[in-house]
Amino acid sequence: KAKGLKVKSVEHGIRLGKNLFGGEIEEEVEELTGKQVIGLIENIEITGRDELTQKIKAKVDTGATISSIDEALAVELGFVDAINFSKTILNQIPAEYRDDLIAMKKYSKDNNLEARLEEHPDISDTAIIKSGSGITYRISIPIKLNISGVILETYCTVVNRQHLDYRALIGSRDLKSFIIDPSKK
């Protein structure tokens, strides 16, 4: 494959090597491990209620435990009732609890938020998440993910991701069937 190629620089040689042999190496890794090789950004298919499906680009984030999707995407997937139900409860959390993780956990326990939210049939769990955006109390909804041909029945948290580049984030809990190659495009 490489005979007669003109290599202009080390960087060019590396790029050529990856282009010529990267697929074969990736296939060997997949064959040896039984795991798909994916990149940091992946085209995925998400299925929600009533088989409503969306194809989107998602960010792969091994630093996040639980996968999350944008609230508007959850609506498109048929979870509008669960979101509206949760908002009637979560919008009552006083502002002074929203910036303090310990206070939020205490408020949740004292007001039985988890049990109240999980009364809705589409809410499978709840989570208090501390991220770069602050502390949020989130509901989790059941979804089906198709990542590189691997189908997972899982759940993800719902949060406003409108200000972010990707409508979904795939967390480490849902990445056990994959090897992540940061250079894969």
CSV table of C-alpha atoms in Angstrom, one decimal:
chain,number,residue,atom,x,y,z
A,1,LYS,CA,0.0,0.0,0.0
A,2,ALA,CA,2.8,2.4,0.8
A,3,LYS,CA,5.2,1.7,-2.1
A,4,GLY,CA,5.9,4.8,-4.1
A,5,LEU,CA,4.2,7.3,-1.7
A,6,LYS,CA,6.0,10.6,-1.2
A,7,VAL,CA,6.2,11.5,2.5
A,8,LYS,CA,6.7,15.2,3.0
A,9,SER,CA,7.0,15.4,6.8
A,10,VAL,CA,6.7,13.2,9.9
A,11,GLU,CA,3.2,14.5,10.4
A,12,HIS,CA,2.3,13.7,6.9
A,13,GLY,CA,3.7,10.2,7.3
A,14,ILE,CA,1.7,9.6,10.5
A,15,ARG,CA,-1.5,10.8,8.8
A,16,LEU,CA,-0.8,8.5,5.8
A,17,GLY,CA,-0.1,5.6,8.1
A,18,LYS,CA,-3.4,6.1,10.0
A,19,ASN,CA,-5.3,6.5,6.7
A,20,LEU,CA,-3.8,3.4,5.1
A,21,PHE,CA,-3.6,1.0,8.1
A,22,GLY,CA,-5.9,2.5,10.8
A,23,GLY,CA,-9.0,0.6,9.7
A,24,GLU,CA,-7.2,-2.7,9.7
A,25,ILE,CA,-5.8,-2.1,13.2
A,26,GLU,CA,-9.2,-1.0,14.4
A,27,GLU,CA,-10.8,-4.1,13.0
A,28,GLU,CA,-8.1,-6.3,14.7
A,29,VAL,CA,-8.7,-4.5,18.1
A,30,GLU,CA,-12.5,-5.0,17.7
A,31,GLU,CA,-11.9,-8.7,16.8
A,32,LEU,CA,-9.6,-9.3,19.8
A,33,THR,CA,-11.6,-7.4,22.4
A,34,GLY,CA,-15.1,-7.9,21.2
A,35,LYS,CA,-15.6,-4.2,21.6
A,36,GLN,CA,-16.4,-1.5,19.1
A,37,VAL,CA,-13.9,1.3,18.7
A,38,ILE,CA,-15.6,4.7,18.8
A,39,GLY,CA,-14.4,8.3,18.9
A,40,LEU,CA,-15.2,11.2,21.2
A,41,ILE,CA,-18.1,12.4,19.0
A,42,GLU,CA,-20.4,9.6,17.6
A,43,ASN,CA,-23.5,9.5,15.4
A,44,ILE,CA,-26.1,7.7,17.5
A,45,GLU,CA,-29.7,6.8,17.4
A,46,ILE,CA,-31.9,7.3,20.4
A,47,THR,CA,-35.3,5.7,20.8
A,48,GLY,CA,-37.8,6.8,23.4
A,49,ARG,CA,-41.5,6.3,24.0
A,50,ASP,CA,-43.7,4.7,21.3
A,51,GLU,CA,-40.5,4.0,19.3
A,52,LEU,CA,-39.9,7.7,18.6
A,53,THR,CA,-36.4,7.9,17.3
A,54,GLN,CA,-33.8,10.7,16.7
A,55,LYS,CA,-30.4,10.4,15.0
A,56,ILE,CA,-27.9,12.9,16.4
A,57,LYS,CA,-24.2,13.5,17.2
A,58,ALA,CA,-23.4,12.8,20.8
A,59,LYS,CA,-20.3,13.6,22.9
A,60,VAL,CA,-18.6,10.6,24.5
A,61,ASP,CA,-17.5,11.6,28.0
A,62,THR,CA,-15.8,9.0,30.2
A,63,GLY,CA,-15.7,11.6,33.0
A,64,ALA,CA,-19.5,11.5,33.3
A,65,THR,CA,-21.1,8.5,34.9
A,66,ILE,CA,-24.6,8.8,33.6
A,67,SER,CA,-25.6,9.7,30.1
A,68,SER,CA,-27.8,12.8,29.6
A,69,ILE,CA,-29.9,14.3,26.9
A,70,ASP,CA,-31.3,17.7,26.2
A,71,GLU,CA,-34.7,18.5,27.5
A,72,ALA,CA,-36.0,19.4,24.1
A,73,LEU,CA,-34.7,16.1,22.7
A,74,ALA,CA,-36.5,14.3,25.5
A,75,VAL,CA,-39.7,16.1,24.4
A,76,GLU,CA,-39.1,14.9,20.8
A,77,LEU,CA,-38.7,11.4,22.1
A,78,GLY,CA,-42.2,11.5,23.8
A,79,PHE,CA,-41.4,12.4,27.4
A,80,VAL,CA,-43.2,15.7,27.6
A,81,ASP,CA,-45.6,14.5,30.3
A,82,ALA,CA,-42.7,13.3,32.5
A,83,ILE,CA,-40.8,16.6,32.0
A,84,ASN,CA,-43.9,18.7,32.9
A,85,PHE,CA,-44.7,16.5,35.9
A,86,SER,CA,-41.1,16.9,37.2
A,87,LYS,CA,-41.1,20.6,36.7
A,88,THR,CA,-44.2,21.0,38.9
A,89,ILE,CA,-42.1,19.5,41.7
A,90,LEU,CA,-38.6,20.7,40.9
A,91,ASN,CA,-39.6,24.3,40.3
A,92,GLN,CA,-40.6,24.5,44.0
A,93,ILE,CA,-37.0,24.0,45.2
A,94,PRO,CA,-36.0,27.3,46.9
A,95,ALA,CA,-33.1,29.1,45.3
A,96,GLU,CA,-30.9,28.8,48.4
A,97,TYR,CA,-30.7,25.0,47.9
A,98,ARG,CA,-29.6,25.2,44.3
A,99,ASP,CA,-26.0,26.1,44.8
A,100,ASP,CA,-25.1,23.8,47.7
A,101,LEU,CA,-24.9,20.0,47.1
A,102,ILE,CA,-25.4,19.1,50.8
A,103,ALA,CA,-28.3,21.4,51.2
A,104,MET,CA,-29.9,20.0,48.0
A,105,LYS,CA,-29.5,16.4,49.2
A,106,LYS,CA,-31.1,17.4,52.6
A,107,TYR,CA,-34.0,19.2,50.9
A,108,SER,CA,-34.5,16.2,48.6
A,109,LYS,CA,-34.6,13.8,51.6
A,110,ASP,CA,-36.8,16.1,53.8
A,111,ASN,CA,-39.3,16.6,50.9
A,112,ASN,CA,-39.3,13.1,49.6
A,113,LEU,CA,-38.5,14.3,46.1
A,114,GLU,CA,-37.2,11.0,44.7
A,115,ALA,CA,-40.3,9.0,45.7
A,116,ARG,CA,-42.6,11.8,44.5
A,117,LEU,CA,-40.9,12.1,41.1
A,118,GLU,CA,-40.8,8.3,40.6
A,119,GLU,CA,-44.6,8.2,40.8
A,120,HIS,CA,-44.6,9.0,37.1
A,121,PRO,CA,-44.3,5.9,35.0
A,122,ASP,CA,-41.7,7.4,32.6
A,123,ILE,CA,-39.3,8.5,35.4
A,124,SER,CA,-37.0,5.6,36.2
A,125,ASP,CA,-34.7,7.4,38.6
A,126,THR,CA,-33.5,10.8,39.9
A,127,ALA,CA,-30.0,12.2,40.4
A,128,ILE,CA,-28.5,15.3,41.9
A,129,ILE,CA,-25.6,16.2,39.6
A,130,LYS,CA,-22.8,18.6,40.2
A,131,SER,CA,-21.3,19.8,36.9
A,132,GLY,CA,-19.6,22.9,35.5
A,133,SER,CA,-23.0,24.4,35.1
A,134,GLY,CA,-23.8,24.1,38.8
A,135,ILE,CA,-26.0,21.7,40.8
A,136,THR,CA,-29.1,20.3,39.1
A,137,TYR,CA,-31.8,17.8,40.3
A,138,ARG,CA,-32.5,15.7,37.3
A,139,ILE,CA,-35.0,13.0,36.3
A,140,SER,CA,-33.9,9.9,34.4
A,141,ILE,CA,-35.9,8.4,31.5
A,142,PRO,CA,-35.7,5.0,29.9
A,143,ILE,CA,-34.2,5.0,26.4
A,144,LYS,CA,-32.6,2.8,23.8
A,145,LEU,CA,-29.3,3.8,22.3
A,146,ASN,CA,-27.7,2.6,19.1
A,147,ILE,CA,-24.0,3.4,19.2
A,148,SER,CA,-22.0,2.1,16.3
A,149,GLY,CA,-24.4,-0.8,15.8
A,150,VAL,CA,-24.5,-1.7,19.5
A,151,ILE,CA,-27.9,-1.4,21.0
A,152,LEU,CA,-28.3,-0.6,24.7
A,153,GLU,CA,-31.4,-0.3,26.8
A,154,THR,CA,-30.5,2.2,29.5
A,155,TYR,CA,-31.7,5.4,31.1
A,156,CYS,CA,-30.3,8.9,30.9
A,157,THR,CA,-30.8,12.2,32.8
A,158,VAL,CA,-32.7,15.1,31.3
A,159,VAL,CA,-31.1,18.5,31.4
A,160,ASN,CA,-31.1,21.8,29.4
A,161,ARG,CA,-28.2,21.3,27.0
A,162,GLN,CA,-29.2,24.1,24.6
A,163,HIS,CA,-26.0,26.1,25.4
A,164,LEU,CA,-23.8,23.1,24.6
A,165,ASP,CA,-22.6,21.7,21.2
A,166,TYR,CA,-24.2,18.3,21.6
A,167,ARG,CA,-27.8,17.3,22.5
A,168,ALA,CA,-26.6,14.2,24.2
A,169,LEU,CA,-23.7,13.0,26.3
A,170,ILE,CA,-22.8,9.3,26.7
A,171,GLY,CA,-21.4,8.6,30.1
A,172,SER,CA,-19.1,5.8,31.3
A,173,ARG,CA,-21.9,3.5,32.5
A,174,ASP,CA,-23.0,3.1,28.8
A,175,LEU,CA,-19.5,2.7,27.4
A,176,LYS,CA,-18.6,-0.7,28.7
A,177,SER,CA,-19.0,-2.3,25.2
A,178,PHE,CA,-16.6,0.2,23.6
A,179,ILE,CA,-13.0,1.3,23.3
A,180,ILE,CA,-12.6,5.0,23.0
A,181,ASP,CA,-10.1,6.3,20.4
A,182,PRO,CA,-9.8,10.1,20.8
A,183,SER,CA,-8.2,10.4,17.4
A,184,LYS,CA,-11.1,8.7,15.6
A,185,LYS,CA,-13.3,11.0,13.5
